Coordinates of C-alpha atoms in Angstrom, one line a residue:
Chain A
X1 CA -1.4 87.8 17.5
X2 CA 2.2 87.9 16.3
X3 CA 4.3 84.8 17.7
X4 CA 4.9 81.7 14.6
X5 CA 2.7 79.8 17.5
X6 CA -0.5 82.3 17.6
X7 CA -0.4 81.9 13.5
X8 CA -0.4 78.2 13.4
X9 CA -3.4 77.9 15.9
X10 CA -5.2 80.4 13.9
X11 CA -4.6 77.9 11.0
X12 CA -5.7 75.0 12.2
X13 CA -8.9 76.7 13.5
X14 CA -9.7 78.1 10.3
X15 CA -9.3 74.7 8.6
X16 CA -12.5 73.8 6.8
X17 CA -11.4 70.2 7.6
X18 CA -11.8 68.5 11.5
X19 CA -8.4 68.6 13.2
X20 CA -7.9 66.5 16.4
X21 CA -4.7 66.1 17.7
X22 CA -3.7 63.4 20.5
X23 CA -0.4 63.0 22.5
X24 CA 1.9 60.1 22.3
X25 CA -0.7 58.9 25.4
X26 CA -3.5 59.4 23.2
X27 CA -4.9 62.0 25.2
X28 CA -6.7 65.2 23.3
X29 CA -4.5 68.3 23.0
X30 CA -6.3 70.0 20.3
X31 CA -9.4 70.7 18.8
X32 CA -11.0 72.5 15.8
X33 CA -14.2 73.7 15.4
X34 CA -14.6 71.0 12.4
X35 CA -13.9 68.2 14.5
X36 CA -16.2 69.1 16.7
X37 CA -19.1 69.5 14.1
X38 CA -17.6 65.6 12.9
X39 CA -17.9 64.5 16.5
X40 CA -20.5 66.3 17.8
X41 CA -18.6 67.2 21.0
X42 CA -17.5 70.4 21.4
X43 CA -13.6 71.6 22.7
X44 CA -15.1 71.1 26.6
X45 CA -16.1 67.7 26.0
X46 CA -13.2 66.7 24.3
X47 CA -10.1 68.1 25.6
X48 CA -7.6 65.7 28.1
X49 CA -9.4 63.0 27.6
X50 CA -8.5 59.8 25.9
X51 CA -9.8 59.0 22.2
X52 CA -11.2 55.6 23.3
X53 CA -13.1 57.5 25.9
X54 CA -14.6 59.8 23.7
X55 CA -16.2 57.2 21.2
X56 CA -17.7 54.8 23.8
X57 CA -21.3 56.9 22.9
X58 CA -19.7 57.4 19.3
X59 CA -19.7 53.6 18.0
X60 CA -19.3 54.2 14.7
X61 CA -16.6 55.4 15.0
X62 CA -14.1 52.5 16.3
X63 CA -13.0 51.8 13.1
X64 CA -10.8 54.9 13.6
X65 CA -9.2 53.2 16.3
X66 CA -8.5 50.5 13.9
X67 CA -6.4 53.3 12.1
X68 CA -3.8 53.3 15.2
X69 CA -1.8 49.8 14.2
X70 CA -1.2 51.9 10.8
X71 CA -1.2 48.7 8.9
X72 CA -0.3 49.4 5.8
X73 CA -2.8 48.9 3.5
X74 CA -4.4 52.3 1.8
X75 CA -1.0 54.1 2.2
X76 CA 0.9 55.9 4.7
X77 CA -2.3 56.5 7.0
X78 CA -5.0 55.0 7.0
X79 CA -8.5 56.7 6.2
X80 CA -12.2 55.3 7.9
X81 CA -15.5 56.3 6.8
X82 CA -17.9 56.8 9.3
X83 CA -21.7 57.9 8.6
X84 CA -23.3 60.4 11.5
X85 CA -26.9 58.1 12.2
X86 CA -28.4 62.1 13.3
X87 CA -27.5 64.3 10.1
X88 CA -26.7 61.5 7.4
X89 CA -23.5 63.2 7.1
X90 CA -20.4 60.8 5.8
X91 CA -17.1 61.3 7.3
X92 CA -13.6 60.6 6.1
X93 CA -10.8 60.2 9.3
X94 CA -7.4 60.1 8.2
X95 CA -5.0 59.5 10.8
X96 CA -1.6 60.5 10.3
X97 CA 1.0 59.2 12.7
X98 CA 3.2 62.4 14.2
X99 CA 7.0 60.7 14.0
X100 CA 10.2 62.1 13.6
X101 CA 13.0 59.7 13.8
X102 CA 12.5 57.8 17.4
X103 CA 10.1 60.4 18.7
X104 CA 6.5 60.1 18.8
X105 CA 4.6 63.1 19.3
X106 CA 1.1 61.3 19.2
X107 CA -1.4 61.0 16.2
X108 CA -3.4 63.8 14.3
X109 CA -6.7 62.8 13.1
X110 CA -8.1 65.1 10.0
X111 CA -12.0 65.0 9.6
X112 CA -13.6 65.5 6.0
X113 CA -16.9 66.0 5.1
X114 CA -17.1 63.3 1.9
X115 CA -21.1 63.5 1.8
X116 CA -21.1 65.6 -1.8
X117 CA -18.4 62.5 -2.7
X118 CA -20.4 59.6 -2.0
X119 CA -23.5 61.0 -3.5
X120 CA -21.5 61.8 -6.3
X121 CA -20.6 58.2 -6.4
X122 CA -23.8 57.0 -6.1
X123 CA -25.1 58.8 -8.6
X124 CA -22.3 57.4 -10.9
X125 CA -23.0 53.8 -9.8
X126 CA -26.2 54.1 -10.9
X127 CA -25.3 55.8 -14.1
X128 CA -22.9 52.4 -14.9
X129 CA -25.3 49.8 -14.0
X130 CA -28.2 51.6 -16.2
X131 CA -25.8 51.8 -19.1
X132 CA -24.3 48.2 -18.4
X133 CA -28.4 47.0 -18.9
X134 CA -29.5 49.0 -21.3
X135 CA -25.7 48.3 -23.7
X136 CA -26.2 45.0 -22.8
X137 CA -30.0 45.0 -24.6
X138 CA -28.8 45.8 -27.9
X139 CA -25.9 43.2 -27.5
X140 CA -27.9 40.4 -26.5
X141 CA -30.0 40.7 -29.4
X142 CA -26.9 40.9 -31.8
X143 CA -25.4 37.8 -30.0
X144 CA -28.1 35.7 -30.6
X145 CA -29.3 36.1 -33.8
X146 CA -25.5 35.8 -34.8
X147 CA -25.6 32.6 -32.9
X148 CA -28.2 31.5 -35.0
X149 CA -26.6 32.0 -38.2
X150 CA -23.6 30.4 -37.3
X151 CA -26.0 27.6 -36.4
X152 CA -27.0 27.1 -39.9
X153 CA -30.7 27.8 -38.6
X154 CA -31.6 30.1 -41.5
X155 CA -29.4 28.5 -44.2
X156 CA -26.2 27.0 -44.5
X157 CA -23.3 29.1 -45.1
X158 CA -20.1 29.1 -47.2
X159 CA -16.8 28.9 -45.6
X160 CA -16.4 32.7 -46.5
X161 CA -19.9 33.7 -44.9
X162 CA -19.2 31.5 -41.7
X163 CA -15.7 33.8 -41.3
X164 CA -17.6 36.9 -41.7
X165 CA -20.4 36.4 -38.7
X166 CA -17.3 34.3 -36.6
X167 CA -15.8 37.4 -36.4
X168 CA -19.0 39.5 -35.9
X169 CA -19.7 37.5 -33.0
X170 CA -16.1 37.7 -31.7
X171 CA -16.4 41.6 -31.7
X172 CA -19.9 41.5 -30.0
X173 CA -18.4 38.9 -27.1
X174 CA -15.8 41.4 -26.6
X175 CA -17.7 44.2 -25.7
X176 CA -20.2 42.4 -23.4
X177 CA -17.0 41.2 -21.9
X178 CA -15.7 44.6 -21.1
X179 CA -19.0 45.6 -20.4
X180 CA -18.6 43.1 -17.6
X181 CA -15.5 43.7 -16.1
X182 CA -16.4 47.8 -16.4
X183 CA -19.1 46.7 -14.4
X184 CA -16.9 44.8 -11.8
X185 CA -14.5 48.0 -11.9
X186 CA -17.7 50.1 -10.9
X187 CA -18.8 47.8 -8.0
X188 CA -15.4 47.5 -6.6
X189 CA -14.6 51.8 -6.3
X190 CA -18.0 51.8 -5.0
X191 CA -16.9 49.6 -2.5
X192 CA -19.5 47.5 -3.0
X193 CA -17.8 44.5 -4.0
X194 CA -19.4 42.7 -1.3
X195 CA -17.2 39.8 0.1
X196 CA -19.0 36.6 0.9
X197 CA -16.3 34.8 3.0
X198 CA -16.4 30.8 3.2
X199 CA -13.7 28.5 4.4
X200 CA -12.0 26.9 1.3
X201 CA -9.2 24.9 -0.2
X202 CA -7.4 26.5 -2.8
X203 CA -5.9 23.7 -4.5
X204 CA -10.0 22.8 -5.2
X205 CA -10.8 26.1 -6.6
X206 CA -7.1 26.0 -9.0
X207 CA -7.7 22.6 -9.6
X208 CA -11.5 23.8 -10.9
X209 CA -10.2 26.4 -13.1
X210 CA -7.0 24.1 -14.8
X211 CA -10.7 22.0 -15.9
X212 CA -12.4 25.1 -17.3
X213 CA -9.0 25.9 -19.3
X214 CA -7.8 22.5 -20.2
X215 CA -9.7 22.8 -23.7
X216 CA -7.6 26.6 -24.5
X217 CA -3.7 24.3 -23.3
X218 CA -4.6 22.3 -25.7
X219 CA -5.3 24.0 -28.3
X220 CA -2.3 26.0 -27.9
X221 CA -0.5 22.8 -27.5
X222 CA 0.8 23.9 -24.2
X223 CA 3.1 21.7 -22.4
X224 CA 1.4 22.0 -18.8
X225 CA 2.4 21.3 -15.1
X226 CA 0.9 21.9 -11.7
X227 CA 3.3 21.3 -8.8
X228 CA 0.9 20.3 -6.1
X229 CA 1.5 21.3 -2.7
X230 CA 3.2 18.7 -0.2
X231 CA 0.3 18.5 2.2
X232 CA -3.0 19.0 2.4
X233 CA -3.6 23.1 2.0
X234 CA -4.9 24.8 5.2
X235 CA -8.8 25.7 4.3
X236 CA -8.9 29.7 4.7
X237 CA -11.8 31.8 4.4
X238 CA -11.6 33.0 1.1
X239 CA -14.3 34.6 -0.8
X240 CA -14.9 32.0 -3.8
X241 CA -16.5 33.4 -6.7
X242 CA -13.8 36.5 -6.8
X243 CA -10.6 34.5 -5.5
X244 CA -11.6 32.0 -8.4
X245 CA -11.8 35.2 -10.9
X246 CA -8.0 35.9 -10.0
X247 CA -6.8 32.6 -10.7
X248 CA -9.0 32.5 -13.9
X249 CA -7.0 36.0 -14.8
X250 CA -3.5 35.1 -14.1
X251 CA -4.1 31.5 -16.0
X252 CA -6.2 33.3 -18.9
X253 CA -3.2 35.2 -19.2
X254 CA -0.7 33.1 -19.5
X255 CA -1.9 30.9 -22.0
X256 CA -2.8 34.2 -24.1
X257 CA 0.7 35.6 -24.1
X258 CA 2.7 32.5 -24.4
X259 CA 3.4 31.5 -28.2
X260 CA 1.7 27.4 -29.3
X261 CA 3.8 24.6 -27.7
X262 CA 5.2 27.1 -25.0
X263 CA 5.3 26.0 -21.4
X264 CA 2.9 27.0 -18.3
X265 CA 3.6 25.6 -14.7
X266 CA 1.2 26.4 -11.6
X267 CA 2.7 25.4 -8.3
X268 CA 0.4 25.9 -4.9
X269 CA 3.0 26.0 -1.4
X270 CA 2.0 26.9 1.9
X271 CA 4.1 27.3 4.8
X272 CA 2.9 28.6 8.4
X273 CA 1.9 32.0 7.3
X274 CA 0.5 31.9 3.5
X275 CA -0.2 30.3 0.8
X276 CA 1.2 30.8 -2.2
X277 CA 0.0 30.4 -6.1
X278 CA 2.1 31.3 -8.5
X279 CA 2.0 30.7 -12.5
X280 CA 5.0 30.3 -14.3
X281 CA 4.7 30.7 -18.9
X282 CA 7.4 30.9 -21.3
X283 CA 5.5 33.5 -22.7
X284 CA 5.9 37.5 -24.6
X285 CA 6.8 38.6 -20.8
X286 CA 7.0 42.3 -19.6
X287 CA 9.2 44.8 -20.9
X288 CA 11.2 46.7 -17.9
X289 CA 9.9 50.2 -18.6
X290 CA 6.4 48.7 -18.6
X291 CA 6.7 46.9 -15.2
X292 CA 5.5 49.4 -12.8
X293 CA 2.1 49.9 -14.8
X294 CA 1.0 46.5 -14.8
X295 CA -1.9 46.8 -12.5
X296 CA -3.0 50.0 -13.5
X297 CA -6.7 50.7 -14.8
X298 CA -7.1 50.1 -18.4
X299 CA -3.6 49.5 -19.1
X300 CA -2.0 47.1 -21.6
X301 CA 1.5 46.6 -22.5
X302 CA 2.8 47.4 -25.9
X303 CA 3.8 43.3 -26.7
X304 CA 0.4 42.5 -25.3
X305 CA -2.0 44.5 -27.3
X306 CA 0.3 43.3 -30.7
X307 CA -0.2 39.6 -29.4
X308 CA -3.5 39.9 -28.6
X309 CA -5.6 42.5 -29.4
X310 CA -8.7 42.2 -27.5
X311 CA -8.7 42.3 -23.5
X312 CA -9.9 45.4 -21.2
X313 CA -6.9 45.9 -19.6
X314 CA -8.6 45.6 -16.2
X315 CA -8.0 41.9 -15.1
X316 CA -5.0 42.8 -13.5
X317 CA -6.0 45.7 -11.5
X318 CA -9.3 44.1 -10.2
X319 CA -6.9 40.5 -9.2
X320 CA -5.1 43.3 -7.5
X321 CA -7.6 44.6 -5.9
X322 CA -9.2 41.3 -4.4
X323 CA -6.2 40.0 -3.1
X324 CA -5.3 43.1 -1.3
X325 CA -8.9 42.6 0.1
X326 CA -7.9 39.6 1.5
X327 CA -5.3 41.1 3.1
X328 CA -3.0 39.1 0.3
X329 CA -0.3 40.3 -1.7
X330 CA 0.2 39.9 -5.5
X331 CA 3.1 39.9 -7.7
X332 CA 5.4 39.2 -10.6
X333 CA 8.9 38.6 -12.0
X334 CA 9.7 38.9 -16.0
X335 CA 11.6 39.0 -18.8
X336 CA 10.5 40.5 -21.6
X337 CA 10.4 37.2 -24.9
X338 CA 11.6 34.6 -21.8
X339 CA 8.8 34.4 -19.8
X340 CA 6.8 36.4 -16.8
X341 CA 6.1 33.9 -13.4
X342 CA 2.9 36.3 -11.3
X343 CA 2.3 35.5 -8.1
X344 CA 0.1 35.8 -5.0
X345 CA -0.1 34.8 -1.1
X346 CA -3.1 34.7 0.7
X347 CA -2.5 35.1 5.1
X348 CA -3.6 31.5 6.5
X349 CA -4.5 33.0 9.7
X350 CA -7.8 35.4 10.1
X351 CA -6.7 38.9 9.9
X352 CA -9.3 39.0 7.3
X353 CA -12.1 39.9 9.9
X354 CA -10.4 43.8 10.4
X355 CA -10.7 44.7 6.5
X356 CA -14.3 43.3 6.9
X357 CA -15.2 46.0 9.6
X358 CA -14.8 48.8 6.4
X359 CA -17.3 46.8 3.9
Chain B
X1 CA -47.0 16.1 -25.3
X2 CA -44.7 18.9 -25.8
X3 CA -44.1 20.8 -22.4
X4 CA -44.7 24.4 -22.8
X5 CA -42.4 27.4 -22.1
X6 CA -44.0 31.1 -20.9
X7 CA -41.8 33.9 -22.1
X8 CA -42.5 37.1 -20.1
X9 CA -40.3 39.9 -22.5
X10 CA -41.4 43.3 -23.2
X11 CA -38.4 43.3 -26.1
X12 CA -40.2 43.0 -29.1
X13 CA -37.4 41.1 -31.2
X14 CA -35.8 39.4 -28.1
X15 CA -39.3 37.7 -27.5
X16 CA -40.0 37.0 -30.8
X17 CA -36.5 35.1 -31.3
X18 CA -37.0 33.0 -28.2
X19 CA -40.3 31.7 -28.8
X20 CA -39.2 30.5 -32.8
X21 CA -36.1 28.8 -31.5
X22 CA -38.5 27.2 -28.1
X23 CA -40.8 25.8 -31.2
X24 CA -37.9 24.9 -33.1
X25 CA -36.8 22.7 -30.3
X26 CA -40.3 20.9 -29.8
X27 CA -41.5 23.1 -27.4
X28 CA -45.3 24.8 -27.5
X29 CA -44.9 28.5 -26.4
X30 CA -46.2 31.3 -24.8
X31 CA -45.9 35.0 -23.9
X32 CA -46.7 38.0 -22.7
X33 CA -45.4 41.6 -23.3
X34 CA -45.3 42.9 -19.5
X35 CA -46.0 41.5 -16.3
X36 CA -49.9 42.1 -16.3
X37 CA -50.3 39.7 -19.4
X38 CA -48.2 37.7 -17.7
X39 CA -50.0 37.0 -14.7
X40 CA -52.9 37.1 -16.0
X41 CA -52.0 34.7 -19.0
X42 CA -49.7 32.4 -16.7
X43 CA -52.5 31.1 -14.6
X44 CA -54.7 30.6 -17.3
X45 CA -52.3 28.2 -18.8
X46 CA -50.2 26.3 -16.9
X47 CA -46.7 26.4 -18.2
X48 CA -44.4 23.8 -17.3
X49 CA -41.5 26.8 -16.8
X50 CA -41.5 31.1 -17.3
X51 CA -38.6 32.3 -18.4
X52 CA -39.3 36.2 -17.0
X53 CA -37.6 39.5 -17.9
X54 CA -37.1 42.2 -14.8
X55 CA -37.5 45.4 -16.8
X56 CA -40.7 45.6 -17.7
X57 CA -43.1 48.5 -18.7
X58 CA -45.4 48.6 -15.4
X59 CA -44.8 45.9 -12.9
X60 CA -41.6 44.6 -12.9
X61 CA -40.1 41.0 -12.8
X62 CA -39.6 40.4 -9.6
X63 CA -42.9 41.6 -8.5
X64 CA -44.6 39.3 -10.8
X65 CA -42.4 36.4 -9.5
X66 CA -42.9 37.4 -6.3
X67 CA -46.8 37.3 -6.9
X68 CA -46.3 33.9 -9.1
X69 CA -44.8 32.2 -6.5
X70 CA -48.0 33.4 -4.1
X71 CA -50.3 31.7 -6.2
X72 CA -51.0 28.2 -5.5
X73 CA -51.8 26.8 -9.0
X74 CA -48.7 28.1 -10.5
X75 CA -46.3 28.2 -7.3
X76 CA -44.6 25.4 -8.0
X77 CA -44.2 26.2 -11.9
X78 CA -40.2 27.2 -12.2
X79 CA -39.1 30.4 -13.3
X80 CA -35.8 31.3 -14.9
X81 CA -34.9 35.3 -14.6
X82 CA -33.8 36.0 -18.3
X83 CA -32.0 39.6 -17.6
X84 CA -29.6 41.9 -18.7
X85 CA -29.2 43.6 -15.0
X86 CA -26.4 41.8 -13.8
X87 CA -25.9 43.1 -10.0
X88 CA -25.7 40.6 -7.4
X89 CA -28.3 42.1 -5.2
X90 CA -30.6 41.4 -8.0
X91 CA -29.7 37.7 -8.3
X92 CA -29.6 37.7 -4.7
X93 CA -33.6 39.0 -4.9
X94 CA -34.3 36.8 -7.6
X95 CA -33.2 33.2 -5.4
X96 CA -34.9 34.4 -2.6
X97 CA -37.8 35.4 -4.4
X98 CA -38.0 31.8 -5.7
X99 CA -36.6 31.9 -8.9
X100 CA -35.2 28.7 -9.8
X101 CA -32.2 30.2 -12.1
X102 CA -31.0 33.6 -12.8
X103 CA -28.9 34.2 -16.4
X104 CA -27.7 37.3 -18.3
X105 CA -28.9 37.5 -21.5
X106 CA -25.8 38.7 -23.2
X107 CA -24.0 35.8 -21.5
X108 CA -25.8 33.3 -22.7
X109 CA -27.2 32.3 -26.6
X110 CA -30.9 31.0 -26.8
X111 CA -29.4 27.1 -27.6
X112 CA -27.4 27.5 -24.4
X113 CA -30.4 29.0 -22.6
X114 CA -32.7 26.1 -24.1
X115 CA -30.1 23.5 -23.1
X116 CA -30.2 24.7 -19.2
X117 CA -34.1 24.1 -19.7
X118 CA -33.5 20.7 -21.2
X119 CA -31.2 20.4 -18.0
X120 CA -33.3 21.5 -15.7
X121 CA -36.8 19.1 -17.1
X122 CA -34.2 16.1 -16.8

């Protein structure tokens, strides 16, 4: 046991993660004794032969062979979780491509054992949604006896006294809205943001929520303009309800951070590959330093929180996030006082169906 | 004749505010404080809707809509899930279950919750 090679085997055997490593053919060169607790194989069954071979009595996991095209979308590798039917065990595979410059040395798979993790997680889940209910108890009741009040049910009120409970009830919407979109946060890093797909027109869902938001242009008196499309917009399968809540988001926020009489301009294009929404204001916009954190969890930008002061900071991250789950990709340009333009594509054609396989 | 509303709601307050603004509107009322009383009650007097609470002390909601919905004098009464769990799987349970709407609570204020009643006797 002295040679740099001897030491480096000994590592990798010792790793309390799986290690498998395949050639550039895909064949098995390398096994630790992790990987073969993941697979349930041991070295013998394993070695020389081809990954694909391997899993044909291991369905569960193909979704690691999805991990070879190394599309982009987690990262640098991409990670499958795969649940062993016999011990109830949950396994993360990260596959990380073995590259330097032109060569390819093959593909090493790591093998962790995320079963503390996800019931960690589930624990938590449940934690939120019994906290969402029982907040939400206490909030209901102050919303509608409010409600009544400013109804005039149990006496009329004075100009001052209808200010007063306005403003009440403005506070108590804002917390069950955040209690909402915490909610929505939960669900989605639970992965349980189920995605019902149906084949849809954009330009109906947009045109849908310009309705819902017509009454808050005009109130601003915002000068507003859609650029339709040329043609008839490709239907794609879309899932509805959430692709509807990104719109909603990037509209909401326009009209919010551009000043009364500004300007707001949707235009909807497709060409052969995507379609494109995109929503133009002449509003606060983003400062340059706070560019990089606008889809972050929770976060606001400065001019934001001083126009507006309510908002949970999550709207952009959870657009983010369904877009990227539709295999989309989601945007902006701005300029901070001139105006910010945000932006997303959705793929015309059905490469939807592979993200589907992790859900 | 005014049509009468069930309220299944083990919430004290909540129930109480419900049923005042129901007779407020013209409507003769109804209740129950847990799912027992309420399908005991329900039966017995022939609502022309329920608007049922899932948490309940004892059976819950969608046990008693489930068992609602098996009993042919009242099958075809609808039921609206008033509910502060706001999960999809549980509106998902409630539709298939028969419930004829689902709302949040904190989403919605009694008038608006009265108007989709209004709506829904139309």
């Amino acid at each position: 046991m002295n040679g740099p090679v001897e030491k480096l085997e000994l590592i990798i055997k010792k790793l309390p993660d799986g290690a498998l490593i395949l050639d550039s053919e895909e064949k098995i060169v390398s096994v630790n004794p992790q990987a073969e607790e993941a697979l349930g194989k041991t070295e013998n069954d394993l070695l020389g032969k081809k990954f694909s071979e391997v899993i044909i009595n291991l369905p569960n996991l193909n979704p690691v062979t999805n991990s070879f095209d190394f599309k982009k979308i987690w990262g640098i590798f991409k990670k499958e979780i795969f649940r062993d039917s016999v011990s109830g065990n949950v396994w993360e595979a990260d596959t990380i491509p073995l590259k330097e410059g032109n060569d390819d040395f093959g593909k090493l798979i790591m093998f962790r054992d995320i079963t503390r993790e996800k019931n960690i997680e589930k624990v938590k889940d449940e934690f939120v949604s019994l906290a969402a209910h029982q907040l939400r108890t206490p909030l209901s009741a102050i919303k509608w006896t409010l409600s009544i009040l400013l109804d005039e049910r149990a006496g009329k009120l004075n100009d001052e006294q209808k200010t007063i409970v306005e403003k009440s009830y403005e506070s108590n919407e804002r917390m069950i809205h955040l209690i909402k979109d915490l909610l929505n946060v939960a669900k989605l890093e639970e992965g349980k943001y189920i995605f019902e797909m149906t084949m849809e027109n954009i330009q109906d869902i947009v045109q849908d929520v310009i309705y819902e938001l017509k009454e808050e242009l005009d109130k601003k008196k915002i000068k507003f303009y859609f650029k339709k499309p040329l043609d008839i917009l490709p239907k794609i399968k879309v899932d509805k309800e959430k692709i509807k809540l990104v719109i909603e988001n990037l509209m909401e926020n326009a009209i919010k951070y551009t000043p009364k009489s500004g300007e707001v301009t949707i235009s909807l294009k497709s060409n052969k590959i995507d379609i494109e929404f995109k929503v133009q204001d002449s509003g606060i916009g983003v400062a340059e330093d706070q560019k990089p954190k606008i889809f972050t969890k929770f976060y606001r930008a400065g001019n934001a929180i001083q126009t507006d002061t309510d908002g949970s900071g999550l709207g952009l991250y959870l657009s983010k996030n369904i877009v990227e789950a539709h295999n989309g990709k989601i945007g902006f340009d701005s300029e901070e006082n001139k105006g910010s333009s945000f932006w997303f594509t959705l793929p015309i054609k059905e490469e939807f169906e592979k993200v589907l396989e992790r859900f | 004749m005014a049509q009468k509303i069930f309220v299944v709601e083990d919430d004290k307050f909540l129930r109480e505010l419900m049923c005042e603004e129901l007779k407020r509107e013209g409507f003769s009322v109804g209740s129950a404080i847990d799912g027992e009383e309420g399908l005991e009650k329900i039966p017995q007097e022939i609502p022309d809707l329920v608007l049922l609470d899932l948490i309940l002390p004892g059976i819950d909601g969608f046990e008693v809509l489930k068992r609602l919905k098996e009993n042919p004098y009242v099958s075809k009464v609808p039921v609206i899930i008033l509910s502060n769990l706001g999960q999809k799987d549980n509106l998902d349970k409630g539709m298939s279950l028969g419930a004829a709407d689902y709302l949040i609570k904190a989403h919605f204020t009694p008038r608006e919750i009265i108007e989709k009643i209004k709506t829904m006797f139309k």
